[in-house]
Amino acid sequence: MTCDPPICPDYPNLRAVAGLVMADGRVLRAGHFYRSEALCTPSKIASAAIAALGIRHVFDLRGQGEREAAPNGWWRAQGVRIDEWDLIADARNAGAHWQALVEDPQGEGGRRMMMATYRALPFAMLPHLGRLFDALGEGDGAVLVHCAAGKDRTGIAVALVLAAIGVSRAAILADYLESGDRENPAVVAWTRALLERRLGAPIDAQCLADVTGVDAAYLETAFAAIDTEFGSLDDYFARAGWGSDARAALAERLAG
């Protein structure tokens, strides 16, 4: 996949959610919606590049422990609104997916953990999703969604927004998979250290790649879980309080 040059080389997964075509042919405009890994202590040069994006509302999808270890102090100093969703805690409440990695850190445990995580995330996200839709519809500056790596929790949140406004599944998948081409080595190293500390043992290279990478099967697992539980995406979004008329209005707001 060919990626646009990074907005900020220090944070390769910081990018606009834009240029995607909706079902009616309209195109998602730039300047409204961004996604990224955590941007906690940007350099002076990075700070200038990020500030120029006009972001006024940040959705931080990391858990409490992650936020305490790497606070969003820079964003707070910019005076932006920060909305915090603890999706890891919510997803763990929905299933003991971490156990898969504990049981098999040298084989398929990482992949099985990720599949379980993606099955749980749509349900963990459901109580929060309306706030993201509201922020995107208000038009009070750009919106940023981020977690630690910007690929799993952020990937599902962005995929659900795109699905809600009529972007094709193929385009949603391509946007999701782009994170694989924007891997941040610092995030991979942090993830390895975190996992090995929790496991008390080294983690296999393939197992680590399964955890730090993206995979079409992960995203499809999330959508399949929605279909199984709710019957359709329309019913899922209705449960979040966003019926077809509200989603059409959001699409109008974000389209070119």
PDB file of C-alpha atoms in Angstrom:
ATOM      1  CA  MET A   1       0.000   0.000   0.000  1.00  0.00           C
ATOM      2  CA  THR A   2       1.274   3.508  -0.839  1.00  0.00           C
ATOM      3  CA  CYS A   3       0.878   5.941   2.056  1.00  0.00           C
ATOM      4  CA  ASP A   4       0.876   9.709   2.021  1.00  0.00           C
ATOM      5  CA  PRO A   5       3.946  11.238   3.678  1.00  0.00           C
ATOM      6  CA  PRO A   6       3.539  11.434   7.448  1.00  0.00           C
ATOM      7  CA  ILE A   7       2.203  14.649   8.911  1.00  0.00           C
ATOM      8  CA  CYS A   8       4.859  14.295  11.576  1.00  0.00           C
ATOM      9  CA  PRO A   9       7.745  11.788  11.208  1.00  0.00           C
ATOM     10  CA  ASP A  10       7.919  11.284  14.974  1.00  0.00           C
ATOM     11  CA  TYR A  11       4.367   9.934  14.872  1.00  0.00           C
ATOM     12  CA  PRO A  12       3.983   7.995  11.607  1.00  0.00           C
ATOM     13  CA  ASN A  13       0.429   6.858  12.347  1.00  0.00           C
ATOM     14  CA  LEU A  14      -0.888  10.407  12.778  1.00  0.00           C
ATOM     15  CA  ARG A  15      -3.007  10.918   9.674  1.00  0.00           C
ATOM     16  CA  ALA A  16      -6.162  12.458   8.341  1.00  0.00           C
ATOM     17  CA  VAL A  17      -9.235  10.320   7.913  1.00  0.00           C
ATOM     18  CA  ALA A  18     -10.092  11.781   4.525  1.00  0.00           C
ATOM     19  CA  GLY A  19     -10.333  11.093   0.814  1.00  0.00           C
ATOM     20  CA  LEU A  20     -12.535   8.029   1.299  1.00  0.00           C
ATOM     21  CA  VAL A  21     -15.544   7.675  -0.993  1.00  0.00           C
ATOM     22  CA  MET A  22     -19.030   7.207   0.426  1.00  0.00           C
ATOM     23  CA  ALA A  23     -21.718   5.041  -1.151  1.00  0.00           C
ATOM     24  CA  ASP A  24     -23.263   8.030  -2.967  1.00  0.00           C
ATOM     25  CA  GLY A  25     -19.932   9.118  -4.450  1.00  0.00           C
ATOM     26  CA  ARG A  26     -19.199  11.952  -2.079  1.00  0.00           C
ATOM     27  CA  VAL A  27     -15.699  12.161  -0.627  1.00  0.00           C
ATOM     28  CA  LEU A  28     -14.733  12.553   3.008  1.00  0.00           C
ATOM     29  CA  ARG A  29     -13.133  15.995   3.296  1.00  0.00           C
ATOM     30  CA  ALA A  30      -9.806  16.665   4.983  1.00  0.00           C
ATOM     31  CA  GLY A  31      -9.549  18.833   8.057  1.00  0.00           C
ATOM     32  CA  HIS A  32     -12.337  17.287  10.141  1.00  0.00           C
ATOM     33  CA  PHE A  33     -11.058  13.979  11.476  1.00  0.00           C
ATOM     34  CA  TYR A  34      -7.649  12.587  12.462  1.00  0.00           C
ATOM     35  CA  ARG A  35      -6.333   9.377  13.993  1.00  0.00           C
ATOM     36  CA  SER A  36      -3.004   8.577  15.639  1.00  0.00           C
ATOM     37  CA  GLU A  37      -0.926   6.835  18.217  1.00  0.00           C
ATOM     38  CA  ALA A  38      -0.506   8.679  21.537  1.00  0.00           C
ATOM     39  CA  LEU A  39       1.033  12.150  21.067  1.00  0.00           C
ATOM     40  CA  CYS A  40       2.083  12.911  24.624  1.00  0.00           C
ATOM     41  CA  THR A  41       5.432  14.735  24.479  1.00  0.00           C
ATOM     42  CA  PRO A  42       5.940  16.099  20.963  1.00  0.00           C
ATOM     43  CA  SER A  43       9.114  17.965  20.104  1.00  0.00           C
ATOM     44  CA  LYS A  44       9.009  21.640  19.196  1.00  0.00           C
ATOM     45  CA  ILE A  45       8.885  20.816  15.489  1.00  0.00           C
ATOM     46  CA  ALA A  46       6.246  18.120  15.995  1.00  0.00           C
ATOM     47  CA  SER A  47       4.208  20.442  18.219  1.00  0.00           C
ATOM     48  CA  ALA A  48       4.029  23.031  15.465  1.00  0.00           C
ATOM     49  CA  ALA A  49       2.929  20.443  12.889  1.00  0.00           C
ATOM     50  CA  ILE A  50       0.249  19.029  15.192  1.00  0.00           C
ATOM     51  CA  ALA A  51      -1.025  22.428  16.305  1.00  0.00           C
ATOM     52  CA  ALA A  52      -1.488  23.445  12.663  1.00  0.00           C
ATOM     53  CA  LEU A  53      -4.136  20.732  12.235  1.00  0.00           C
ATOM     54  CA  GLY A  54      -6.687  22.716  14.239  1.00  0.00           C
ATOM     55  CA  ILE A  55      -7.637  19.833  16.529  1.00  0.00           C
ATOM     56  CA  ARG A  56     -10.017  20.974  19.283  1.00  0.00           C
ATOM     57  CA  HIS A  57     -11.428  17.694  20.596  1.00  0.00           C
ATOM     58  CA  VAL A  58      -9.335  14.632  21.482  1.00  0.00           C
ATOM     59  CA  PHE A  59     -10.744  11.185  22.194  1.00  0.00           C
ATOM     60  CA  ASP A  60      -8.188   9.212  24.231  1.00  0.00           C
ATOM     61  CA  LEU A  61      -9.080   5.504  24.112  1.00  0.00           C
ATOM     62  CA  ARG A  62      -6.278   4.333  26.405  1.00  0.00           C
ATOM     63  CA  GLY A  63      -6.810   2.783  29.810  1.00  0.00           C
ATOM     64  CA  GLN A  64      -6.260   4.609  33.065  1.00  0.00           C
ATOM     65  CA  GLY A  65      -2.850   3.021  33.625  1.00  0.00           C
ATOM     66  CA  GLU A  66      -1.687   4.047  30.174  1.00  0.00           C
ATOM     67  CA  ARG A  67      -2.850   7.618  30.727  1.00  0.00           C
ATOM     68  CA  GLU A  68      -1.112   7.792  34.095  1.00  0.00           C
ATOM     69  CA  ALA A  69       2.145   6.495  32.591  1.00  0.00           C
ATOM     70  CA  ALA A  70       1.971   8.897  29.621  1.00  0.00           C
ATOM     71  CA  PRO A  71      -0.412  11.782  30.413  1.00  0.00           C
ATOM     72  CA  ASN A  72      -1.944  13.987  27.751  1.00  0.00           C
ATOM     73  CA  GLY A  73      -0.337  17.064  29.264  1.00  0.00           C
ATOM     74  CA  TRP A  74       0.582  18.596  25.929  1.00  0.00           C
ATOM     75  CA  TRP A  75      -3.012  18.461  24.726  1.00  0.00           C
ATOM     76  CA  ARG A  76      -4.301  19.929  27.966  1.00  0.00           C
ATOM     77  CA  ALA A  77      -1.868  22.812  27.567  1.00  0.00           C
ATOM     78  CA  GLN A  78      -3.409  23.499  24.146  1.00  0.00           C
ATOM     79  CA  GLY A  79      -6.812  23.952  25.773  1.00  0.00           C
ATOM     80  CA  VAL A  80      -8.472  21.171  23.787  1.00  0.00           C
ATOM     81  CA  ARG A  81     -11.379  19.126  25.083  1.00  0.00           C
ATOM     82  CA  ILE A  82     -10.331  15.588  26.070  1.00  0.00           C
ATOM     83  CA  ASP A  83     -12.795  12.722  26.233  1.00  0.00           C
ATOM     84  CA  GLU A  84     -11.371   9.579  27.868  1.00  0.00           C
ATOM     85  CA  TRP A  85     -12.749   6.083  27.133  1.00  0.00           C
ATOM     86  CA  ASP A  86     -11.259   3.181  29.063  1.00  0.00           C
ATOM     87  CA  LEU A  87     -11.930   0.583  26.383  1.00  0.00           C
ATOM     88  CA  ILE A  88      -9.325  -1.885  27.619  1.00  0.00           C
ATOM     89  CA  ALA A  89     -11.089  -2.163  30.956  1.00  0.00           C
ATOM     90  CA  ASP A  90     -14.440  -2.390  29.211  1.00  0.00           C
ATOM     91  CA  ALA A  91     -13.214  -5.034  26.776  1.00  0.00           C
ATOM     92  CA  ARG A  92     -11.704  -7.093  29.576  1.00  0.00           C
ATOM     93  CA  ASN A  93     -15.004  -7.013  31.366  1.00  0.00           C
ATOM     94  CA  ALA A  94     -16.508  -8.513  28.218  1.00  0.00           C
ATOM     95  CA  GLY A  95     -14.132 -11.504  28.148  1.00  0.00           C
ATOM     96  CA  ALA A  96     -10.879 -12.940  29.457  1.00  0.00           C
ATOM     97  CA  HIS A  97      -9.036 -12.533  26.166  1.00  0.00           C
ATOM     98  CA  TRP A  98      -5.710 -11.759  27.884  1.00  0.00           C
ATOM     99  CA  GLN A  99      -5.632 -15.386  29.048  1.00  0.00           C
ATOM    100  CA  ALA A 100      -4.931 -16.573  25.505  1.00  0.00           C
ATOM    101  CA  LEU A 101      -1.547 -14.848  25.512  1.00  0.00           C
ATOM    102  CA  VAL A 102      -0.731 -16.010  29.046  1.00  0.00           C
ATOM    103  CA  GLU A 103      -1.350 -19.595  28.007  1.00  0.00           C
ATOM    104  CA  ASP A 104       0.654 -19.417  24.782  1.00  0.00           C
ATOM    105  CA  PRO A 105       3.181 -16.537  24.538  1.00  0.00           C
ATOM    106  CA  GLN A 106       5.347 -18.477  22.093  1.00  0.00           C
ATOM    107  CA  GLY A 107       2.757 -19.531  19.521  1.00  0.00           C
ATOM    108  CA  GLU A 108      -0.778 -18.556  18.543  1.00  0.00           C
ATOM    109  CA  GLY A 109      -1.553 -16.806  21.825  1.00  0.00           C
ATOM    110  CA  GLY A 110      -1.023 -13.312  20.445  1.00  0.00           C
ATOM    111  CA  ARG A 111      -3.334 -13.850  17.498  1.00  0.00           C
ATOM    112  CA  ARG A 112      -5.999 -15.490  19.646  1.00  0.00           C
ATOM    113  CA  MET A 113      -5.816 -12.590  22.088  1.00  0.00           C
ATOM    114  CA  MET A 114      -6.256 -10.073  19.286  1.00  0.00           C
ATOM    115  CA  MET A 115      -9.235 -11.919  17.817  1.00  0.00           C
ATOM    116  CA  ALA A 116     -10.890 -11.975  21.238  1.00  0.00           C
ATOM    117  CA  THR A 117     -10.084  -8.294  21.726  1.00  0.00           C
ATOM    118  CA  TYR A 118     -11.673  -7.333  18.413  1.00  0.00           C
ATOM    119  CA  ARG A 119     -14.771  -9.370  19.225  1.00  0.00           C
ATOM    120  CA  ALA A 120     -15.130  -7.441  22.484  1.00  0.00           C
ATOM    121  CA  LEU A 121     -14.296  -3.898  21.347  1.00  0.00           C
ATOM    122  CA  PRO A 122     -17.552  -3.042  19.520  1.00  0.00           C
ATOM    123  CA  PHE A 123     -19.504  -3.794  22.698  1.00  0.00           C
ATOM    124  CA  ALA A 124     -17.079  -1.841  24.896  1.00  0.00           C
ATOM    125  CA  MET A 125     -17.353   1.093  22.507  1.00  0.00           C
ATOM    126  CA  LEU A 126     -21.130   1.169  22.199  1.00  0.00           C
ATOM    127  CA  PRO A 127     -21.879   3.362  25.274  1.00  0.00           C
ATOM    128  CA  HIS A 128     -19.294   5.939  24.152  1.00  0.00           C
ATOM    129  CA  LEU A 129     -19.752   6.054  20.390  1.00  0.00           C
ATOM    130  CA  GLY A 130     -22.457   8.701  20.327  1.00  0.00           C
ATOM    131  CA  ARG A 131     -20.094  11.255  21.868  1.00  0.00           C
ATOM    132  CA  LEU A 132     -17.654  10.804  18.998  1.00  0.00           C
ATOM    133  CA  PHE A 133     -20.446  11.186  16.443  1.00  0.00           C
ATOM    134  CA  ASP A 134     -21.641  14.313  18.256  1.00  0.00           C
ATOM    135  CA  ALA A 135     -18.167  15.879  18.207  1.00  0.00           C
ATOM    136  CA  LEU A 136     -17.714  15.193  14.501  1.00  0.00           C
ATOM    137  CA  GLY A 137     -21.117  16.674  13.753  1.00  0.00           C
ATOM    138  CA  GLU A 138     -20.626  19.832  15.806  1.00  0.00           C
ATOM    139  CA  GLY A 139     -17.869  21.196  13.586  1.00  0.00           C
ATOM    140  CA  ASP A 140     -16.083  23.009  16.418  1.00  0.00           C
ATOM    141  CA  GLY A 141     -12.587  22.303  15.125  1.00  0.00           C
ATOM    142  CA  ALA A 142     -11.088  18.998  14.077  1.00  0.00           C
ATOM    143  CA  VAL A 143     -11.434  15.768  16.061  1.00  0.00           C
ATOM    144  CA  LEU A 144      -8.590  13.368  16.896  1.00  0.00           C
ATOM    145  CA  VAL A 145      -9.032   9.766  18.038  1.00  0.00           C
ATOM    146  CA  HIS A 146      -6.013   8.026  19.504  1.00  0.00           C
ATOM    147  CA  CYS A 147      -4.987   5.140  21.726  1.00  0.00           C
ATOM    148  CA  ALA A 148      -1.436   3.882  22.314  1.00  0.00           C
ATOM    149  CA  ALA A 149      -0.577   2.596  18.835  1.00  0.00           C
ATOM    150  CA  GLY A 150      -3.507   4.063  16.898  1.00  0.00           C
ATOM    151  CA  LYS A 151      -4.485   0.779  15.292  1.00  0.00           C
ATOM    152  CA  ASP A 152      -6.791  -1.411  17.422  1.00  0.00           C
ATOM    153  CA  ARG A 153      -9.051   0.706  19.639  1.00  0.00           C
ATOM    154  CA  THR A 154      -8.604   3.658  17.306  1.00  0.00           C
ATOM    155  CA  GLY A 155      -8.969   1.377  14.298  1.00  0.00           C
ATOM    156  CA  ILE A 156     -12.358   0.113  15.443  1.00  0.00           C
ATOM    157  CA  ALA A 157     -13.608   3.602  16.385  1.00  0.00           C
ATOM    158  CA  VAL A 158     -12.635   5.006  12.985  1.00  0.00           C
ATOM    159  CA  ALA A 159     -14.020   1.981  11.133  1.00  0.00           C
ATOM    160  CA  LEU A 160     -17.370   2.414  12.886  1.00  0.00           C
ATOM    161  CA  VAL A 161     -17.559   6.111  11.995  1.00  0.00           C
ATOM    162  CA  LEU A 162     -16.768   5.311   8.372  1.00  0.00           C
ATOM    163  CA  ALA A 163     -19.340   2.532   8.285  1.00  0.00           C
ATOM    164  CA  ALA A 164     -21.927   4.847   9.820  1.00  0.00           C
ATOM    165  CA  ILE A 165     -21.562   7.413   7.038  1.00  0.00           C
ATOM    166  CA  GLY A 166     -21.626   4.919   4.180  1.00  0.00           C
ATOM    167  CA  VAL A 167     -17.963   4.305   3.311  1.00  0.00           C
ATOM    168  CA  SER A 168     -17.527   0.893   1.682  1.00  0.00           C
ATOM    169  CA  ARG A 169     -16.151  -2.027   3.652  1.00  0.00           C
ATOM    170  CA  ALA A 170     -13.232  -2.286   1.227  1.00  0.00           C
ATOM    171  CA  ALA A 171     -12.251   1.356   1.810  1.00  0.00           C
ATOM    172  CA  ILE A 172     -12.656   0.956   5.568  1.00  0.00           C
ATOM    173  CA  LEU A 173     -10.373  -2.067   5.491  1.00  0.00           C
ATOM    174  CA  ALA A 174      -7.762  -0.226   3.432  1.00  0.00           C
ATOM    175  CA  ASP A 175      -7.736   2.654   5.919  1.00  0.00           C
ATOM    176  CA  TYR A 176      -7.400   0.196   8.801  1.00  0.00           C
ATOM    177  CA  LEU A 177      -4.566  -1.744   7.153  1.00  0.00           C
ATOM    178  CA  GLU A 178      -2.624   1.454   6.456  1.00  0.00           C
ATOM    179  CA  SER A 179      -1.554   1.416  10.107  1.00  0.00           C
ATOM    180  CA  GLY A 180       0.560  -1.617   9.247  1.00  0.00           C
ATOM    181  CA  ASP A 181       2.616   0.574   6.928  1.00  0.00           C
ATOM    182  CA  ARG A 182       2.916   3.297   9.551  1.00  0.00           C
ATOM    183  CA  GLU A 183       4.289   1.238  12.412  1.00  0.00           C
ATOM    184  CA  ASN A 184       6.018   3.285  15.104  1.00  0.00           C
ATOM    185  CA  PRO A 185       9.153   1.460  16.350  1.00  0.00           C
ATOM    186  CA  ALA A 186       8.896   3.192  19.722  1.00  0.00           C
ATOM    187  CA  VAL A 187       5.368   1.835  20.198  1.00  0.00           C
ATOM    188  CA  VAL A 188       6.478  -1.696  19.243  1.00  0.00           C
ATOM    189  CA  ALA A 189       9.347  -1.542  21.753  1.00  0.00           C
ATOM    190  CA  TRP A 190       7.001  -0.231  24.455  1.00  0.00           C
ATOM    191  CA  THR A 191       4.527  -3.015  23.711  1.00  0.00           C
ATOM    192  CA  ARG A 192       7.201  -5.695  23.889  1.00  0.00           C
ATOM    193  CA  ALA A 193       8.416  -4.406  27.254  1.00  0.00           C
ATOM    194  CA  LEU A 194       4.867  -4.206  28.597  1.00  0.00           C
ATOM    195  CA  LEU A 195       3.954  -7.736  27.506  1.00  0.00           C
ATOM    196  CA  GLU A 196       7.172  -9.309  28.761  1.00  0.00           C
ATOM    197  CA  ARG A 197       6.791  -7.548  32.099  1.00  0.00           C
ATOM    198  CA  ARG A 198       3.266  -8.876  32.484  1.00  0.00           C
ATOM    199  CA  LEU A 199       4.154 -12.361  31.269  1.00  0.00           C
ATOM    200  CA  GLY A 200       7.405 -12.591  33.216  1.00  0.00           C
ATOM    201  CA  ALA A 201       9.025 -14.168  30.155  1.00  0.00           C
ATOM    202  CA  PRO A 202      10.174 -13.259  26.628  1.00  0.00           C
ATOM    203  CA  ILE A 203       7.538 -13.106  23.910  1.00  0.00           C
ATOM    204  CA  ASP A 204       7.987 -14.871  20.596  1.00  0.00           C
ATOM    205  CA  ALA A 205       8.712 -12.598  17.605  1.00  0.00           C
ATOM    206  CA  GLN A 206       5.692 -13.821  15.631  1.00  0.00           C
ATOM    207  CA  CYS A 207       3.472 -13.520  18.658  1.00  0.00           C
ATOM    208  CA  LEU A 208       4.651  -9.928  19.128  1.00  0.00           C
ATOM    209  CA  ALA A 209       4.002  -9.204  15.449  1.00  0.00           C
ATOM    210  CA  ASP A 210       0.468 -10.548  15.825  1.00  0.00           C
ATOM    211  CA  VAL A 211      -0.133  -8.143  18.713  1.00  0.00           C
ATOM    212  CA  THR A 212       1.535  -5.061  17.231  1.00  0.00           C
ATOM    213  CA  GLY A 213       0.340  -5.534  13.661  1.00  0.00           C
ATOM    214  CA  VAL A 214      -2.958  -5.252  11.812  1.00  0.00           C
ATOM    215  CA  ASP A 215      -4.817  -8.029  10.055  1.00  0.00           C
ATOM    216  CA  ALA A 216      -7.941  -7.979   7.916  1.00  0.00           C
ATOM    217  CA  ALA A 217      -9.256 -10.911   9.943  1.00  0.00           C
ATOM    218  CA  TYR A 218      -9.154  -8.806  13.116  1.00  0.00           C
ATOM    219  CA  LEU A 219     -11.399  -6.117  11.676  1.00  0.00           C
ATOM    220  CA  GLU A 220     -13.747  -8.636  10.086  1.00  0.00           C
ATOM    221  CA  THR A 221     -14.050 -10.347  13.467  1.00  0.00           C
ATOM    222  CA  ALA A 222     -15.334  -7.094  14.967  1.00  0.00           C
ATOM    223  CA  PHE A 223     -17.938  -6.600  12.247  1.00  0.00           C
ATOM    224  CA  ALA A 224     -19.001 -10.243  12.476  1.00  0.00           C
ATOM    225  CA  ALA A 225     -19.526  -9.860  16.235  1.00  0.00           C
ATOM    226  CA  ILE A 226     -21.812  -6.886  15.569  1.00  0.00           C
ATOM    227  CA  ASP A 227     -23.828  -8.850  13.012  1.00  0.00           C
ATOM    228  CA  THR A 228     -24.158 -11.811  15.359  1.00  0.00           C
ATOM    229  CA  GLU A 229     -25.303  -9.774  18.347  1.00  0.00           C
ATOM    230  CA  PHE A 230     -27.337  -6.996  16.695  1.00  0.00           C
ATOM    231  CA  GLY A 231     -28.310  -8.426  13.320  1.00  0.00           C
ATOM    232  CA  SER A 232     -26.885  -5.497  11.353  1.00  0.00           C
ATOM    233  CA  LEU A 233     -24.781  -2.365  11.584  1.00  0.00           C
ATOM    234  CA  ASP A 234     -27.949  -0.282  11.305  1.00  0.00           C
ATOM    235  CA  ASP A 235     -29.315  -1.887  14.454  1.00  0.00           C
ATOM    236  CA  TYR A 236     -25.960  -1.451  16.220  1.00  0.00           C
ATOM    237  CA  PHE A 237     -25.879   2.264  15.422  1.00  0.00           C
ATOM    238  CA  ALA A 238     -29.507   2.642  16.440  1.00  0.00           C
ATOM    239  CA  ARG A 239     -28.592   1.164  19.818  1.00  0.00           C
ATOM    240  CA  ALA A 240     -25.928   3.877  20.087  1.00  0.00           C
ATOM    241  CA  GLY A 241     -28.643   6.462  19.459  1.00  0.00           C
ATOM    242  CA  TRP A 242     -27.684   7.189  15.861  1.00  0.00           C
ATOM    243  CA  GLY A 243     -30.375   6.172  13.410  1.00  0.00           C
ATOM    244  CA  SER A 244     -30.229   6.583   9.645  1.00  0.00           C
ATOM    245  CA  ASP A 245     -31.284  10.259   9.605  1.00  0.00           C
ATOM    246  CA  ALA A 246     -28.616  11.281  12.129  1.00  0.00           C
ATOM    247  CA  ARG A 247     -25.959   9.365  10.250  1.00  0.00           C
ATOM    248  CA  ALA A 248     -27.006  10.937   6.940  1.00  0.00           C
ATOM    249  CA  ALA A 249     -26.631  14.376   8.532  1.00  0.00           C
ATOM    250  CA  LEU A 250     -23.166  13.441   9.790  1.00  0.00           C
ATOM    251  CA  ALA A 251     -22.199  12.251   6.312  1.00  0.00           C
ATOM    252  CA  GLU A 252     -23.353  15.594   4.905  1.00  0.00           C
ATOM    253  CA  ARG A 253     -21.203  17.424   7.448  1.00  0.00           C
ATOM    254  CA  LEU A 254     -18.071  15.407   6.643  1.00  0.00           C
ATOM    255  CA  ALA A 255     -18.464  15.140   2.870  1.00  0.00           C
ATOM    256  CA  GLY A 256     -17.005  17.356   0.237  1.00  0.00           C
TER     257      GLY A 256
END
